[in-house]
Short mmCIF file of C-alpha atoms in Angstrom, two decimals:
data_model
loop_
_atom_site.label_atom_id
_atom_site.label_comp_id
_atom_site.label_asym_id
_atom_site.label_seq_id
_atom_site.Cartn_x
_atom_site.Cartn_y
_atom_site.Cartn_z
CA MET A 1 -13.83 -33.28 63.57
CA ASP A 2 -13.59 -33.27 59.79
CA LEU A 3 -9.93 -33.70 58.79
CA MET A 4 -10.63 -33.64 55.04
CA PRO A 5 -8.91 -30.71 53.27
CA ASP A 6 -11.10 -27.96 51.84
CA PHE A 7 -11.22 -27.63 48.07
CA THR A 8 -13.56 -26.47 45.37
CA ILE A 9 -14.53 -29.09 42.83
CA SER A 10 -13.72 -28.09 39.26
CA GLU A 11 -16.89 -27.27 37.35
CA VAL A 12 -17.42 -27.91 33.64
CA ARG A 13 -20.43 -26.62 31.73
CA LEU A 14 -21.33 -28.20 28.39
CA ASP A 15 -23.85 -26.62 26.04
CA LEU A 16 -24.69 -26.18 22.36
CA HIS A 17 -23.10 -23.10 20.83
CA SER A 18 -25.51 -20.19 20.45
CA SER A 19 -24.46 -19.22 16.90
CA LEU A 20 -22.60 -22.24 15.44
CA PRO A 21 -25.18 -24.95 14.65
CA GLY A 22 -24.51 -28.28 16.35
CA ILE A 23 -21.19 -27.19 17.87
CA VAL A 24 -20.62 -27.98 21.58
CA VAL A 25 -18.99 -25.39 23.83
CA ALA A 26 -17.29 -26.28 27.14
CA HIS A 27 -16.36 -23.83 29.88
CA TYR A 28 -14.38 -24.99 32.91
CA GLU A 29 -13.24 -23.38 36.15
CA GLY A 30 -12.35 -24.37 39.72
CA ALA A 31 -9.61 -24.80 42.28
CA THR A 32 -6.33 -26.41 41.28
CA THR A 33 -5.35 -27.83 44.71
CA PRO A 34 -5.33 -30.10 46.55
CA ASN A 35 -7.44 -32.21 44.14
CA THR A 36 -4.65 -32.61 41.59
CA LYS A 37 -6.72 -34.96 39.43
CA VAL A 38 -9.02 -32.16 38.30
CA THR A 39 -6.84 -29.11 37.83
CA ASP A 40 -7.89 -26.77 35.05
CA ALA A 41 -5.04 -28.15 32.95
CA ALA A 42 -6.26 -31.70 33.56
CA VAL A 43 -9.82 -30.76 32.61
CA ALA A 44 -8.59 -29.12 29.41
CA ALA A 45 -6.50 -32.20 28.60
CA ILE A 46 -9.52 -34.50 28.99
CA LEU A 47 -11.66 -32.26 26.80
CA ALA A 48 -8.88 -32.13 24.17
CA LYS A 49 -8.66 -35.95 24.27
CA HIS A 50 -12.29 -36.08 23.13
CA GLY A 51 -11.82 -33.55 20.33
CA PHE A 52 -12.35 -30.15 21.96
CA ARG A 53 -10.08 -27.32 20.83
CA HIS A 54 -9.15 -24.20 22.75
CA ALA A 55 -11.13 -21.08 21.87
CA ALA A 56 -10.36 -18.43 24.50
CA GLY A 57 -9.54 -18.40 28.20
CA GLN A 58 -11.19 -21.47 29.75
CA THR A 59 -13.52 -22.13 26.84
CA MET A 60 -13.16 -24.94 24.30
CA LEU A 61 -15.21 -25.95 21.25
CA LEU A 62 -16.06 -29.35 19.76
CA SER A 63 -16.91 -29.60 16.05
CA ARG A 64 -17.11 -32.88 14.13
CA ILE A 65 -17.37 -33.64 10.43
CA ASP A 66 -19.58 -36.64 11.29
CA TYR A 67 -22.00 -34.55 13.42
CA GLU A 68 -21.20 -36.69 16.46
CA GLU A 69 -20.55 -33.81 18.87
CA PRO A 70 -23.18 -35.03 21.39
CA TYR A 71 -21.60 -38.49 21.62
CA TYR A 72 -18.06 -37.22 22.23
CA ALA A 73 -19.25 -34.50 24.62
CA HIS A 74 -20.99 -37.25 26.61
CA GLN A 75 -17.83 -39.37 26.67
CA ALA A 76 -15.86 -36.38 27.95
CA ALA A 77 -18.50 -35.78 30.65
CA ILE A 78 -18.26 -39.41 31.83
CA GLU A 79 -14.47 -39.23 32.16
CA LEU A 80 -14.58 -35.86 33.92
CA ARG A 81 -17.12 -37.12 36.45
CA ASN A 82 -14.97 -40.19 37.07
CA ARG A 83 -12.18 -37.75 37.94
CA SER A 84 -14.45 -35.99 40.50
CA ALA A 85 -15.22 -32.95 38.38
CA SER A 86 -18.69 -31.41 38.50
CA VAL A 87 -20.20 -31.50 35.01
CA HIS A 88 -23.34 -29.58 34.05
CA ILE A 89 -24.96 -30.44 30.70
CA SER A 90 -27.56 -28.09 29.26
CA ARG A 91 -31.05 -29.40 28.55
CA ALA A 92 -30.65 -28.85 24.78
CA LEU A 93 -27.38 -30.80 24.66
CA GLN A 94 -28.76 -33.55 26.87
CA GLN A 95 -31.64 -34.03 24.47
CA GLU A 96 -29.15 -34.51 21.64
CA ILE A 97 -27.18 -37.00 23.74
CA ASN A 98 -30.33 -38.94 24.61
CA ALA A 99 -31.29 -39.15 20.93
CA GLY A 100 -28.24 -41.36 20.42
CA TRP A 101 -28.09 -40.54 16.70
CA VAL A 102 -25.35 -42.19 14.68
CA PRO A 103 -24.54 -40.91 11.16
CA VAL A 104 -25.15 -43.55 8.52
CA ASP A 105 -22.82 -43.67 5.54
CA LEU A 106 -24.88 -45.39 2.87
CA ASP A 107 -21.71 -46.65 1.18
CA ARG A 108 -20.54 -48.32 4.38
CA THR A 109 -23.68 -49.82 5.88
CA TRP A 110 -21.83 -53.05 6.66
CA LEU A 111 -19.71 -51.24 9.26
CA SER A 112 -20.52 -51.40 12.95
CA THR A 113 -21.28 -48.24 14.92
CA ALA A 114 -17.74 -48.28 16.33
CA GLU A 115 -16.26 -48.63 12.85
CA ILE A 116 -18.38 -45.77 11.50
CA ARG A 117 -17.14 -43.58 14.35
CA GLU A 118 -13.57 -44.63 13.67
CA THR A 119 -14.01 -43.64 10.02
CA GLY A 120 -15.44 -40.28 11.07
CA THR A 121 -12.52 -39.68 13.42
CA ALA A 122 -10.02 -40.35 10.62
CA ALA A 123 -11.87 -37.88 8.37
CA GLN A 124 -11.90 -35.34 11.21
CA MET A 125 -8.12 -35.63 11.61
CA ILE A 126 -7.62 -35.06 7.88
CA LEU A 127 -9.79 -31.92 7.93
CA GLU A 128 -7.99 -30.52 10.98
CA ASP A 129 -4.60 -31.28 9.40
CA ILE A 130 -5.70 -29.30 6.34
CA TYR A 131 -6.96 -26.41 8.46
CA ASP A 132 -3.79 -26.31 10.56
CA ARG A 133 -1.69 -26.56 7.36
CA ARG A 134 -0.01 -29.79 8.38
CA LEU A 135 -1.51 -31.15 5.16
CA VAL A 136 -1.56 -29.05 1.96
CA ILE A 137 -3.95 -30.10 -0.82
CA LEU A 138 -2.15 -29.84 -4.17
CA GLY A 139 -4.93 -30.89 -6.52
CA HIS A 140 -8.33 -32.54 -6.78
CA ALA A 141 -10.52 -34.33 -9.31
CA LEU A 142 -13.81 -36.17 -9.69
CA ASP A 143 -13.58 -39.94 -10.09
CA GLY A 144 -17.08 -40.56 -11.38
CA HIS A 145 -19.16 -38.96 -8.63
CA THR A 146 -16.47 -39.34 -5.96
CA ARG A 147 -14.15 -36.52 -4.98
CA VAL A 148 -10.45 -37.40 -4.84
CA ALA A 149 -7.45 -35.25 -3.93
CA VAL A 150 -3.67 -35.29 -3.67
CA GLY A 151 -1.77 -33.60 -0.86
CA ALA A 152 1.53 -33.36 0.99
CA TYR A 153 2.31 -33.43 4.70
CA GLY A 154 4.90 -31.19 6.31
CA ASP A 155 7.32 -34.10 6.68
CA GLY A 156 7.41 -34.53 2.88
CA ARG A 157 5.06 -37.51 2.54
CA GLY A 158 2.53 -37.42 -0.27
CA VAL A 159 -0.99 -38.79 0.03
CA HIS A 160 -4.08 -39.51 -2.06
CA LEU A 161 -7.45 -38.82 -0.43
CA HIS A 162 -10.71 -40.51 -1.43
CA GLY A 163 -14.25 -39.40 -0.65
CA GLN A 164 -15.55 -36.38 1.23
CA ASP A 165 -17.02 -35.35 4.58
CA GLN A 166 -17.01 -38.22 7.13
CA ALA A 167 -16.10 -40.76 4.43
CA ARG A 168 -12.85 -39.06 3.38
CA HIS A 169 -9.80 -41.23 4.00
CA GLU A 170 -6.22 -41.79 2.86
CA SER A 171 -6.24 -44.23 -0.06
CA LEU A 172 -2.52 -44.16 -0.93
CA VAL A 173 0.60 -42.87 0.85
CA PHE A 174 3.82 -41.95 -0.96
CA GLU A 175 7.35 -41.24 0.20
CA SER A 176 7.37 -37.84 -1.49
CA GLU A 177 5.06 -35.12 -2.74
CA ASP A 178 6.38 -35.49 -6.29
CA GLN A 179 5.53 -39.21 -6.42
CA ALA A 180 2.01 -38.56 -5.13
CA LEU A 181 1.37 -35.77 -7.63
CA LEU A 182 2.75 -37.68 -10.63
CA ASP A 183 0.68 -40.78 -9.80
CA PHE A 184 -2.41 -38.59 -9.34
CA ARG A 185 -1.86 -37.04 -12.77
CA LEU A 186 -1.46 -40.46 -14.38
CA ARG A 187 -4.66 -41.74 -12.74
CA TYR A 188 -6.98 -38.82 -13.41
CA GLY A 189 -5.41 -36.95 -16.35
CA ASP A 190 -7.36 -33.95 -17.62
CA ALA A 191 -9.85 -34.17 -14.74
CA VAL A 192 -7.19 -32.87 -12.32
CA ARG A 193 -7.63 -29.33 -11.04
CA TYR A 194 -5.00 -27.42 -9.07
CA GLY A 195 -5.50 -26.81 -5.34
CA PRO A 196 -8.32 -27.91 -3.02
CA ALA A 197 -11.93 -28.30 -4.08
CA ALA A 198 -14.53 -25.99 -2.62
CA PRO A 199 -15.56 -27.26 0.84
CA THR A 200 -18.82 -29.13 1.16
CA THR A 201 -21.58 -27.84 3.42
CA SER A 202 -20.47 -30.19 6.22
CA GLU A 203 -16.82 -29.22 5.83
CA GLN A 204 -17.64 -25.52 5.82
CA ARG A 205 -19.63 -25.96 9.03
CA VAL A 206 -16.57 -27.42 10.77
CA LEU A 207 -14.19 -24.90 9.22
CA ASP A 208 -16.36 -22.05 10.52
CA ALA A 209 -16.05 -23.52 14.02
CA LEU A 210 -12.30 -24.13 13.70
CA ALA A 211 -11.86 -20.46 12.78
CA HIS A 212 -12.84 -19.69 16.39
CA THR A 213 -10.21 -22.03 17.82
CA SER A 214 -6.53 -22.84 17.93
CA ASN A 215 -4.91 -26.17 18.74
CA ARG A 216 -3.12 -24.73 21.76
CA THR A 217 -2.13 -27.44 24.24
CA ALA A 218 -3.80 -27.60 27.62
CA ASP A 219 -0.71 -26.54 29.57
CA SER A 220 -0.02 -23.46 27.43
CA PRO A 221 -0.62 -20.06 29.06
CA THR A 222 -4.29 -19.14 28.99
CA ASN A 223 -3.42 -15.68 27.73
CA SER A 224 -1.81 -16.98 24.54
CA PRO A 225 -2.83 -14.80 21.59
CA ARG A 226 -5.59 -16.16 19.39
CA LEU A 227 -5.31 -16.25 15.65
CA PRO A 228 -7.58 -13.53 14.30
CA GLU A 229 -10.57 -14.83 12.40
CA GLN A 230 -9.91 -12.38 9.59
CA PRO A 231 -6.89 -10.17 8.95
CA ALA A 232 -8.29 -6.63 9.14
CA PRO A 233 -5.55 -5.16 6.87
CA ASN A 234 -7.24 -6.83 3.89
CA GLU A 235 -10.15 -4.44 4.31
CA ALA A 236 -7.71 -1.52 4.36
CA ALA A 237 -6.00 -2.84 1.21
CA LEU A 238 -9.36 -2.93 -0.57
CA ALA A 239 -10.18 0.63 0.49
CA VAL A 240 -6.76 1.93 -0.61
CA PHE A 241 -7.08 0.26 -4.01
CA PHE A 242 -10.51 1.77 -4.74
CA ASP A 243 -9.34 5.19 -3.58
CA GLU A 244 -6.36 5.10 -5.96
CA HIS A 245 -8.18 3.57 -8.94
CA PRO A 246 -11.52 5.25 -9.74
CA ASP A 247 -11.72 3.31 -13.02
CA TRP A 248 -12.89 0.28 -11.03
CA GLU A 249 -16.56 -0.09 -10.10
CA LYS A 250 -17.39 -1.76 -6.80
CA TYR A 251 -20.63 -3.55 -6.16
CA ARG A 252 -21.97 -6.60 -4.35
CA THR A 253 -24.00 -9.52 -5.62
CA GLY A 254 -25.28 -12.55 -3.78
CA PRO A 255 -24.03 -12.85 -0.20
CA ASP A 256 -23.16 -9.60 1.57
CA GLU A 257 -19.74 -10.88 2.61
CA VAL A 258 -18.43 -10.73 -0.99
CA THR A 259 -17.38 -7.55 -2.81
CA ILE A 260 -17.07 -7.61 -6.60
CA ALA A 261 -15.10 -5.03 -8.61
CA ASN A 262 -15.05 -4.69 -12.40
CA HIS A 263 -12.66 -2.58 -14.44
CA GLU A 264 -14.39 -0.06 -16.66
CA SER A 265 -13.19 -2.02 -19.71
CA LEU A 266 -15.07 -5.10 -18.40
CA THR A 267 -11.95 -7.22 -19.04
CA ALA A 268 -10.84 -7.64 -15.43
CA ARG A 269 -12.65 -8.65 -12.26
CA ILE A 270 -11.74 -8.76 -8.57
CA GLU A 271 -13.70 -10.76 -6.02
CA PHE A 272 -13.00 -10.24 -2.30
CA THR A 273 -14.49 -12.42 0.45
CA HIS A 274 -14.62 -10.36 3.65
CA GLU A 275 -15.12 -13.29 6.01
CA ALA A 276 -12.48 -15.60 4.51
CA ALA A 277 -10.98 -17.78 7.24
CA SER A 278 -7.26 -18.19 7.79
CA GLY A 279 -5.76 -20.47 5.15
CA THR A 280 -8.58 -20.00 2.63
CA THR A 281 -8.84 -17.85 -0.50
CA ALA A 282 -9.82 -14.24 0.17
CA TRP A 283 -9.11 -12.72 -3.26
CA THR A 284 -9.77 -14.00 -6.78
CA ILE A 285 -8.58 -11.93 -9.75
CA ALA A 286 -9.48 -12.76 -13.34
CA GLY A 287 -8.75 -11.30 -16.76
CA TYR A 288 -10.82 -11.77 -19.92
CA GLU A 289 -10.00 -11.50 -23.61
CA SER A 290 -12.89 -9.05 -24.13
CA PRO A 291 -16.05 -8.03 -22.25
CA VAL A 292 -17.74 -11.15 -23.66
CA GLY A 293 -14.65 -13.27 -24.29
CA PRO A 294 -13.17 -16.22 -22.41
CA ARG A 295 -11.12 -15.96 -19.26
CA THR A 296 -7.43 -15.78 -20.19
CA TRP A 297 -5.74 -15.84 -16.77
CA TYR A 298 -6.52 -15.63 -13.07
CA ALA A 299 -4.94 -15.49 -9.62
CA THR A 300 -5.94 -16.37 -6.05
CA ILE A 301 -4.69 -14.81 -2.81
CA SER A 302 -5.09 -16.32 0.67
CA ALA A 303 -6.55 -14.41 3.60
CA ASP A 304 -3.21 -14.24 5.47
CA THR A 305 -1.20 -12.72 2.61
CA PRO A 306 0.63 -9.51 3.59
CA PRO A 307 -1.64 -6.68 2.43
CA ASP A 308 1.20 -4.76 0.77
CA LEU A 309 1.75 -7.73 -1.55
CA VAL A 310 -1.98 -7.79 -2.29
CA LEU A 311 -1.83 -4.11 -3.23
CA ASP A 312 1.26 -4.72 -5.37
CA LEU A 313 -0.55 -7.38 -7.37
CA LEU A 314 -3.67 -5.22 -7.78
CA ASP A 315 -1.59 -2.20 -8.74
CA GLY A 316 0.34 -4.22 -11.30
CA LEU A 317 -2.97 -5.26 -12.84
CA ALA A 318 -4.28 -1.69 -12.85
CA ASP A 319 -1.11 -0.35 -14.51
CA HIS A 320 -1.24 -3.11 -17.12
CA LEU A 321 -4.85 -2.26 -17.97
CA THR A 322 -3.90 1.41 -18.34
CA ASN A 323 -1.12 0.55 -20.78
CA ILE A 324 -3.41 -1.72 -22.80
CA HIS A 325 -5.95 1.03 -23.35
CA LEU A 326 -3.47 3.73 -24.33
CA PRO A 327 -3.94 5.02 -27.93
CA ASN A 328 -2.30 2.75 -30.52
CA SER A 329 -1.32 0.21 -27.84
CA THR A 330 -0.54 -3.29 -29.08
CA THR A 331 -0.10 -4.80 -25.61
CA SER A 332 -1.98 -8.05 -25.03
CA PHE A 333 -3.90 -8.59 -21.82
CA ALA A 334 -2.61 -12.13 -21.23
CA SER A 335 1.02 -13.20 -21.58
CA ALA A 336 1.50 -14.63 -25.06
CA ASP A 337 4.83 -16.21 -24.08
CA PRO A 338 5.03 -17.28 -20.40
CA ARG A 339 8.79 -17.73 -20.83
CA GLU A 340 9.17 -13.96 -21.04
CA SER A 341 7.45 -13.29 -17.74
CA GLY A 342 9.26 -16.25 -16.20
CA ALA A 343 12.64 -14.95 -17.37
CA GLN A 344 12.00 -11.53 -15.85
CA ALA A 345 10.90 -13.05 -12.54
CA SER A 346 13.92 -15.36 -12.46
CA THR A 347 16.32 -12.49 -13.15
CA LEU A 348 14.92 -10.38 -10.32
CA LEU A 349 15.07 -13.22 -7.81
CA VAL A 350 18.54 -14.49 -8.69
CA GLU A 351 20.03 -10.98 -8.70
CA ALA A 352 18.52 -10.45 -5.23
CA GLY A 353 20.34 -13.54 -3.92
CA TRP A 354 17.43 -15.95 -3.91
CA GLN A 355 18.50 -19.60 -4.23
CA HIS A 356 17.31 -21.24 -7.45
CA THR A 357 16.70 -25.00 -7.42
CA GLN A 358 15.02 -27.54 -9.71
CA ASP A 359 12.93 -30.48 -8.55
CA GLY A 360 10.56 -33.01 -10.08
CA ARG A 361 7.79 -30.41 -10.42
CA GLY A 362 9.68 -27.42 -11.71
CA ALA A 363 11.68 -24.47 -10.39
CA ARG A 364 11.86 -22.92 -6.93
CA TRP A 365 13.45 -19.73 -5.68
CA HIS A 366 14.04 -19.53 -1.90
CA ALA A 367 14.50 -16.20 -0.13
CA PRO A 368 17.93 -15.79 1.52
CA ASP A 369 18.88 -15.80 5.22
CA GLY A 370 16.56 -18.56 6.36
CA SER A 371 13.31 -16.91 5.28
CA THR A 372 10.39 -19.25 4.56
CA THR A 373 9.28 -17.21 1.54
CA GLU A 374 9.59 -18.91 -1.83
CA VAL A 375 8.48 -18.60 -5.43
CA ARG A 376 7.62 -21.77 -7.32
CA PHE A 377 6.86 -22.62 -10.93
CA ASP A 378 5.03 -25.92 -11.47
CA HIS A 379 5.90 -27.21 -14.93
CA ILE A 380 3.65 -30.28 -14.46
CA ALA A 381 0.63 -28.02 -14.03
CA ALA A 382 1.85 -25.92 -16.97
CA TYR A 383 2.06 -28.99 -19.17
CA TYR A 384 -1.66 -29.54 -18.62
CA ALA A 385 -2.48 -25.84 -18.87
CA ASP A 386 -6.10 -25.44 -19.93
CA GLY A 387 -7.11 -22.13 -18.38
CA GLU A 388 -7.71 -23.74 -14.99
CA ASN A 389 -4.25 -24.59 -13.68
CA LEU A 390 -2.33 -22.28 -11.35
CA VAL A 391 1.36 -22.65 -12.16
CA TRP A 392 3.05 -19.78 -10.28
CA SER A 393 3.04 -19.83 -6.48
CA VAL A 394 4.38 -17.25 -4.03
CA SER A 395 4.18 -18.39 -0.42
CA GLY A 396 5.56 -17.87 3.06
CA THR A 397 4.69 -17.80 6.75
CA ASP A 398 4.32 -14.99 9.22
CA ASP A 399 5.29 -14.77 12.88
CA ARG A 400 2.07 -16.37 14.12
CA PRO A 401 2.48 -20.13 14.59
CA ARG A 402 1.29 -22.29 11.68
CA THR A 403 -0.08 -19.35 9.71
CA GLY A 404 0.96 -19.48 6.07
CA TRP A 405 0.02 -17.31 3.11
CA SER A 406 0.07 -17.87 -0.63
CA ILE A 407 -0.53 -16.17 -3.97
CA GLN A 408 -1.26 -18.44 -6.95
CA LEU A 409 -1.19 -17.31 -10.59
CA SER A 410 -2.09 -19.08 -13.82
CA GLN A 411 0.35 -19.60 -16.67
CA SER A 412 -0.80 -16.70 -18.87
CA THR A 413 -0.59 -14.09 -16.11
CA PRO A 414 0.54 -10.83 -17.80
CA ALA A 415 4.30 -10.33 -17.52
CA PRO A 416 3.99 -6.82 -15.95
CA VAL A 417 1.66 -8.17 -13.25
CA LEU A 418 4.03 -11.00 -12.30
CA HIS A 419 7.04 -8.67 -12.55
CA THR A 420 5.51 -6.07 -10.21
CA LEU A 421 4.60 -8.73 -7.67
CA VAL A 422 8.05 -10.36 -7.66
CA GLU A 423 9.84 -7.01 -7.61
CA ASN A 424 7.99 -5.86 -4.51
CA LEU A 425 8.38 -9.27 -2.88
CA VAL A 426 12.15 -8.88 -3.24
CA HIS A 427 11.98 -5.41 -1.68
CA LEU A 428 9.85 -6.73 1.17
CA GLU A 429 12.29 -9.54 1.95
CA ALA A 430 15.29 -7.21 1.68
CA ALA A 431 13.73 -4.95 4.29
CA ARG A 432 13.37 -8.00 6.54
CA LYS A 433 9.84 -7.12 7.56
CA PRO A 434 7.95 -10.06 9.06
CA PRO A 435 4.84 -10.44 6.87
CA ALA A 436 2.51 -10.27 9.89
CA ALA A 437 3.86 -6.81 10.72
CA VAL A 438 3.18 -5.43 7.24
CA GLN A 439 0.09 -3.25 7.15
CA ALA A 440 -1.76 -1.60 4.30
CA THR A 441 -0.33 1.76 5.29
CA ARG A 442 0.38 3.30 1.90
CA ALA A 443 -1.41 6.59 1.77
CA PRO A 444 -3.94 6.96 -1.04
CA GLY A 445 -2.23 8.31 -4.13
CA ALA A 446 1.28 7.56 -2.86
CA SER A 447 3.65 6.34 -5.55
CA ARG A 448 5.50 3.05 -5.43
CA SER A 449 8.71 1.87 -7.05
CA THR A 450 8.38 1.47 -10.80
CA ALA A 451 11.92 0.38 -11.56
CA ARG A 452 11.97 -2.32 -14.19
CA ASN A 453 14.53 -4.69 -15.66
CA ASP A 454 13.42 -5.01 -19.26
CA GLN A 455 16.05 -7.54 -20.31
CA PRO A 456 14.56 -11.02 -19.83
CA GLN A 457 17.00 -13.79 -19.00
CA PRO A 458 16.70 -17.49 -19.88
CA LEU A 459 14.54 -19.37 -17.43
CA LEU A 460 15.54 -22.94 -16.68
CA ILE A 461 12.07 -24.41 -16.95
CA PRO A 462 11.43 -27.43 -19.16
CA GLY A 463 8.88 -27.38 -22.00
CA LEU A 464 6.08 -24.98 -21.16
CA ALA A 465 2.83 -25.91 -22.86
CA SER A 466 0.96 -23.28 -24.77
CA PRO A 467 -2.10 -22.23 -22.75
CA ARG A 468 -5.42 -23.43 -24.10
CA ARG A 469 -8.16 -20.98 -23.28
CA THR A 470 -11.62 -22.10 -22.33
CA ARG A 471 -14.74 -19.98 -22.01
CA ARG A 472 -15.99 -19.55 -18.49
CA PRO A 473 -19.69 -19.93 -17.73
#
C-alpha cells in the first residue's frame, strides 16, 4: 500500500513574451501542501531571486539590460527543478538558452563571462532603482562619447554614474545629494544638462517591460492592485484643454502615440506622449520669442502628475498668450526678471503655511501637515541658465506606493504661468485631496479661480543669473 501523501507538483511555464521582444514570461500554479518546498510563494521567491518581477496574478516577467534573459531563466529553471517543481520551457526559449549567447562589452573584453554578467547585474539594479524612483537622476552630460549622470538615492546619498546600458555603473558615491551635484558641475561645467538623458534603445526596451510589472514581494496578496501603465486622466485633460481653447491646433507628426498642439500665434507648443510610462515625461511645453525665434522657456510634466495641475499649467499658458496678443499689449512672453515670478510664488506659499527652507542648492517650500508635496528652486541650475536648465520643480507622491509626480519649469517661465500653477497647487493641498484621486473633471468652459496677489515679495534666493537664450534646431 502506498503511504505517500497525495499532492500536485507545482508547475512553472517559461516562454518568450508574445509582444515584448526578448522578454521571458513565467506562469506558475499548483498545490501548496504538503510539499512545502514548492508552494506558489516559494516559486515566486525563486523567480524573483533570478530577476523576475510580478506582473499580474501568478505571472512574472524577466527583462535584462544585458539581454541575458535566457541565461537567468535557465538558472531559475534549474533551481525550481531541484526543489521538485515541474518546469516547462517553450521551444523558442529553449533555443535561446541553447545558443548560450553572452553579451560582449568591447570596452571590457578582458573580463571573464562571470564578470561581464556581474557588470550587467549592477547596471540592471541601477535601471530598476531609477524606474522604481529609489534613485532620481538630477543631471547628465557627455564626457567625450561617454554618458555620465548624477543622481540621489532616497536615503540622501549622492552618486555619479558612468556609461550606459549594461556598462553603466556607479563611479563615485557621496554622503549627500548636494556634494554629488556640486562635484558633477565642477567636473563637466557647461556640458551638464538638467534631469535624465533620453533612454537608449536597450534601456527603453527594459523600461517598456517594467511598465507591465511591479516589484511586489512574493508573499504579498496576489490581488494587489497593479500600477496602471498610463494614467487615463491625462487623456481627459488633453480633451478638456482643446475643448476650452479653440485657438490651439492639434495634429500629429511622426509616431502615432504623440500629439502636437501649436497656438495660433506659433509662439507656443505642447507635446503630449500618450503612452508615457509611470515616472517618465508625458508633457513638454515650450514658448518661443516669435514664430521663427529661439525658444525662451519650457516645462516638462511627468505622466503621474494630477491632471488638474496639468490643466492649471496649460490654462495659465493660454491666458498669458491671450493677454500678450491684446491690442497695445506690452507683455513679454518670457519672464524678463525671474525674481518677480519667484517673489509671487514665494508669497503664495508662505501665506498658505508652507515651510520655507534654504539648502545648498536653493530654496524649498514644503506643504504643511506632513504632505510630500514641495516646490523647489535650484539656484545652481539657474546660475548656469542657458535655455536648457529646469530650475523650478513642483513634486509630490500619490497614494499608490512609490509613485511620484513632478512638474519642471525653466528659469524664464512667464510669471503668470508659474503663479497660476502655484496658486492652484495651494488650493489643491488645502482641500487635502490625494493627488491620485484628482480627476480631470472640470466641465468644458467651466471657470476657475482667477484671484491674484499682484504685490511681489522679496524672494530669498541668491544671485539669479540672467537667462541666455539659444536657438533650438
